Amino acid sequence: MDSLSAIQARIQRQEQSLRAKLKERIVFLDGAMGTMIQMRKLEESDFRGERFADWCKDLKGNNDLLNLTRPEVIRDIHLAYLEAGADIIETNTFNAQAVSLADYDMVSLAAELAEAGGRVAREAADAYMERHPGANAWVAGAIGPTTKTASVATDNHNPAARDITYAELVEAYYEQAKGLIEGGVDLLIVETIFDTLNSKAAFFAIEKLMEDLGFSIPVMASVTFIQAGSDRGMTGQTVEAFWNSISHVPLLSVGMNCALGPEEMRPLIEELARLAPVAVSVYPNAGLPDPLLPTGFPETPVSFAPKIKDWAESGWLNLVGGCCGTTPDHIQALRQAIEPVSPRSIPAIEPRMRLSGLDALTVSRASNFVNIGERTNVAGSPRFAKLIREEAFEEALSVARQQVENGAQIIDVNMDEGMLDSEACMRTFLNLVAAESDIARVPIMIDSSKWSVLEAGLQCVQGKGVVNSISLKEGEEAFLEQARLVRRYGAAVVVMAFDEKGQADSLERKIEVCERSYRLLTEQIGFPAEDIIFDPNVLTVATGMEEHNDFAVAFIEATRWIKENLPGAKVSGGISNISFSFRGNNPVREAMHAAFLYHAVKAGLDMGIVNAGQLAIYEEIPKDLLEQVEDVLLNRRPDATERLIQFAQTVKGEKKTEAEKAKWREGSVEERLAHGLIKGLVDHIEADTAEALVQYEKPLAVIEGPLMDGMNIVGDLFGEGKMFLPQVVKSARVMKKAVAYLLPYLEAEKAKSPQKEAGRVLMATVKGDVHDIGKNIVGGVLSCNGYI
């Protein structure tokens, strides 16, 4: 084995030449290793050789073992691909790690097999370059997904259990990557990714290895999507969610391989090419498997190459090759067809906070205020805490589900309670969430004051979540070390305004701590500014202590300062903290939350931890209550607290009589419909819609008249920051029910008066948009006017 300094020098030289080649033209990968081995018709004795003649298990099929027992076969395959036109050959090490080799009782051979695979490929590349002076060939160390998954339960009776842990994957991948580098590879490729969490463990291991070795190596990533016609991978992520999950890795390229043939992969590659600010690779199978064919796959070199050429001509590709079923003939055909085509131009992607669960979430000013569901927190929800203590995890999931249904775009999960094994509870709950697609579609905020709990959560989340939180409380060294690990795990981070002196309560202290934290993160360790979320501390007002009177103002002004002076950073806070002085008085607390949010969002607040199902509408707060609440929040008068306390007595526990509750029912049908839409009340919507139909005579007139008038009010309030997404979701449900009631009347009217076709209209929904009521309404209106 070469010395580390010699290895480092070769890797740096080869990386420089590869990056130059990628700017010059499309670079070609090799094709299938397994297919070529299968075509050699090797027998059990070939796999055993002399060394493993008496091994306790059958070894045929353990292709990685051939690096030791039949290295000349593997070397010849590598050379065949290089002679066919491949620039990069992949090592025969897809399963050369302890997890997969356990099936053959060969765990102890993992490092040796990885090193041997790297060495055999290096020898082939060097031999090729010796035969072809001036040519270059690169060796990519192939790292497969292992035979186990960290995101999916394999025991139907215990959906929280996993066959393997994140730590075990990291250990296996570290050993494999180290062996490959020692064997002579120029880069690493984490490929056939079907579980993003597995791949994140691989990237974590590689980064740790680079830190230990003292130099870096280029890394490629390649995901596989297995279901034709679906835009989701095996564990449920979209292409964009997958990219967001691994975008923290400084990759040479990202791409797709295996599973689908070129036709089925086309829309997925187009999407990835749009998203990724790095090179894009593709090496699909030669179609879908057909066991009756010689290679097991239908695409011949003649049919395969033109399909990939079309993608290259569309400007989507930087690296091209083949996977299962492809041969040197396929690679030769690819090179002949595609070499004249210019490589894809790497797009400049605007830095934004891009999170993911199964779906992607981009946080920007255009996304308005992001709601973080607070009820999956044992410290904030007595019901959730009780369920976790009783280990009623399945029922606890319903709390998370309700938060998402009510409009939470992120859910905050906190298990900090003295009587709980917080690490175990966090793992169990997040593993269960992973199996519930209606919950797992949103990103997870892992919330704890203990690093061990945060790390336990990070090792369960395949998407890009948020760590809540770290701070300077224990000094700069601990702060930066935790931040480095958060980044390595692939998460955004909440930074509390807290340092060695304690919690920042004044505006000046909030600015001091946040600015210092920002500089440390961005300038010392290169943490992306767009993935930093500051929590300048929402502290309780109206406590009776004069020094607390400016707490809300200090938060609002600190938010404004952060947005103006710390580019890219986001601001969040625990909104309910502001009103703890009025615990037990929900009308006052809800008014305080709504008013505080209104002013904080105007100052630049990006997100907040709220109860997504219980947000009051700013515009609907009684004026007398609003005035007194804002006197307290904005510290407008010295007696504001006393006045609000006195006023609160008049509304504490106040329960409206049935007659008072029903007073809005006395208004006109237009007023009732608008009230129901704004408040998200479904109980009377069908009766009111029916009454409006009698009055307006035509169903379309009801939609275009009172229903749209009500939704316009909702839209205005949302745009002004006086309503938030959870309330809009409720309004949309009411509207949907009203339109559903009118639909049979619309269809009947259309059938009664056939119209000449006015034309065809194509309606498009933004990918991932689950709130498409507006488009449904427009579609109905167009249909009634003769469009199809």
JSON list of C-alpha atoms in Angstrom, two decimals, residues 32 54-55 69 161-162 190 282 338 355 365 371 386-387 411 415 448 467 483 515 528 544 557 567 695 716 741 754 761:
[
{"chain": "A", "resi": 32, "resn": "ALA", "atom": "CA", "xyz": [-22.74, -3.65, -15.08]},
{"chain": "A", "resi": 54, "resn": "ASP", "atom": "CA", "xyz": [-13.73, -25.52, 3.07]},
{"chain": "A", "resi": 55, "resn": "TRP", "atom": "CA", "xyz": [-15.89, -22.48, 3.89]},
{"chain": "A", "resi": 69, "resn": "THR", "atom": "CA", "xyz": [-10.13, -15.72, -5.69]},
{"chain": "A", "resi": 161, "resn": "ALA", "atom": "CA", "xyz": [-37.80, -1.87, 15.55]},
{"chain": "A", "resi": 162, "resn": "ARG", "atom": "CA", "xyz": [-34.98, -1.78, 13.00]},
{"chain": "A", "resi": 190, "resn": "VAL", "atom": "CA", "xyz": [-22.41, 5.80, -2.79]},
{"chain": "A", "resi": 282, "resn": "VAL", "atom": "CA", "xyz": [-27.18, 8.61, -14.86]},
{"chain": "A", "resi": 338, "resn": "ILE", "atom": "CA", "xyz": [-23.14, 11.12, -26.78]},
{"chain": "A", "resi": 355, "resn": "LEU", "atom": "CA", "xyz": [-35.81, 20.94, 4.47]},
{"chain": "A", "resi": 365, "resn": "ARG", "atom": "CA", "xyz": [-40.06, 35.11, 2.67]},
{"chain": "A", "resi": 371, "resn": "ASN", "atom": "CA", "xyz": [-45.98, 26.73, 11.48]},
{"chain": "A", "resi": 386, "resn": "LYS", "atom": "CA", "xyz": [-49.19, 10.98, 29.47]},
{"chain": "A", "resi": 387, "resn": "LEU", "atom": "CA", "xyz": [-49.30, 8.86, 26.31]},
{"chain": "A", "resi": 411, "resn": "ILE", "atom": "CA", "xyz": [-43.44, 19.05, 13.83]},
{"chain": "A", "resi": 415, "resn": "MET", "atom": "CA", "xyz": [-39.01, 13.92, 25.02]},
{"chain": "A", "resi": 448, "resn": "SER", "atom": "CA", "xyz": [-34.00, 18.64, 23.45]},
{"chain": "A", "resi": 467, "resn": "VAL", "atom": "CA", "xyz": [-32.00, 20.49, 15.61]},
{"chain": "A", "resi": 483, "resn": "ALA", "atom": "CA", "xyz": [-22.62, 22.58, 15.08]},
{"chain": "A", "resi": 515, "resn": "GLU", "atom": "CA", "xyz": [-24.24, 38.14, 16.02]},
{"chain": "A", "resi": 528, "resn": "PRO", "atom": "CA", "xyz": [-24.55, 27.77, 5.71]},
{"chain": "A", "resi": 544, "resn": "GLY", "atom": "CA", "xyz": [-45.71, 42.06, 37.42]},
{"chain": "A", "resi": 557, "resn": "GLU", "atom": "CA", "xyz": [-36.86, 44.26, 17.46]},
{"chain": "A", "resi": 567, "resn": "PRO", "atom": "CA", "xyz": [-27.90, 37.61, 5.82]},
{"chain": "A", "resi": 695, "resn": "GLN", "atom": "CA", "xyz": [-81.66, 32.83, -3.59]},
{"chain": "A", "resi": 716, "resn": "ASP", "atom": "CA", "xyz": [-56.66, 39.19, 2.21]},
{"chain": "A", "resi": 741, "resn": "TYR", "atom": "CA", "xyz": [-72.69, 20.14, -2.33]},
{"chain": "A", "resi": 754, "resn": "PRO", "atom": "CA", "xyz": [-75.36, 21.47, -23.59]},
{"chain": "A", "resi": 761, "resn": "VAL", "atom": "CA", "xyz": [-57.77, 23.99, -20.70]}
]
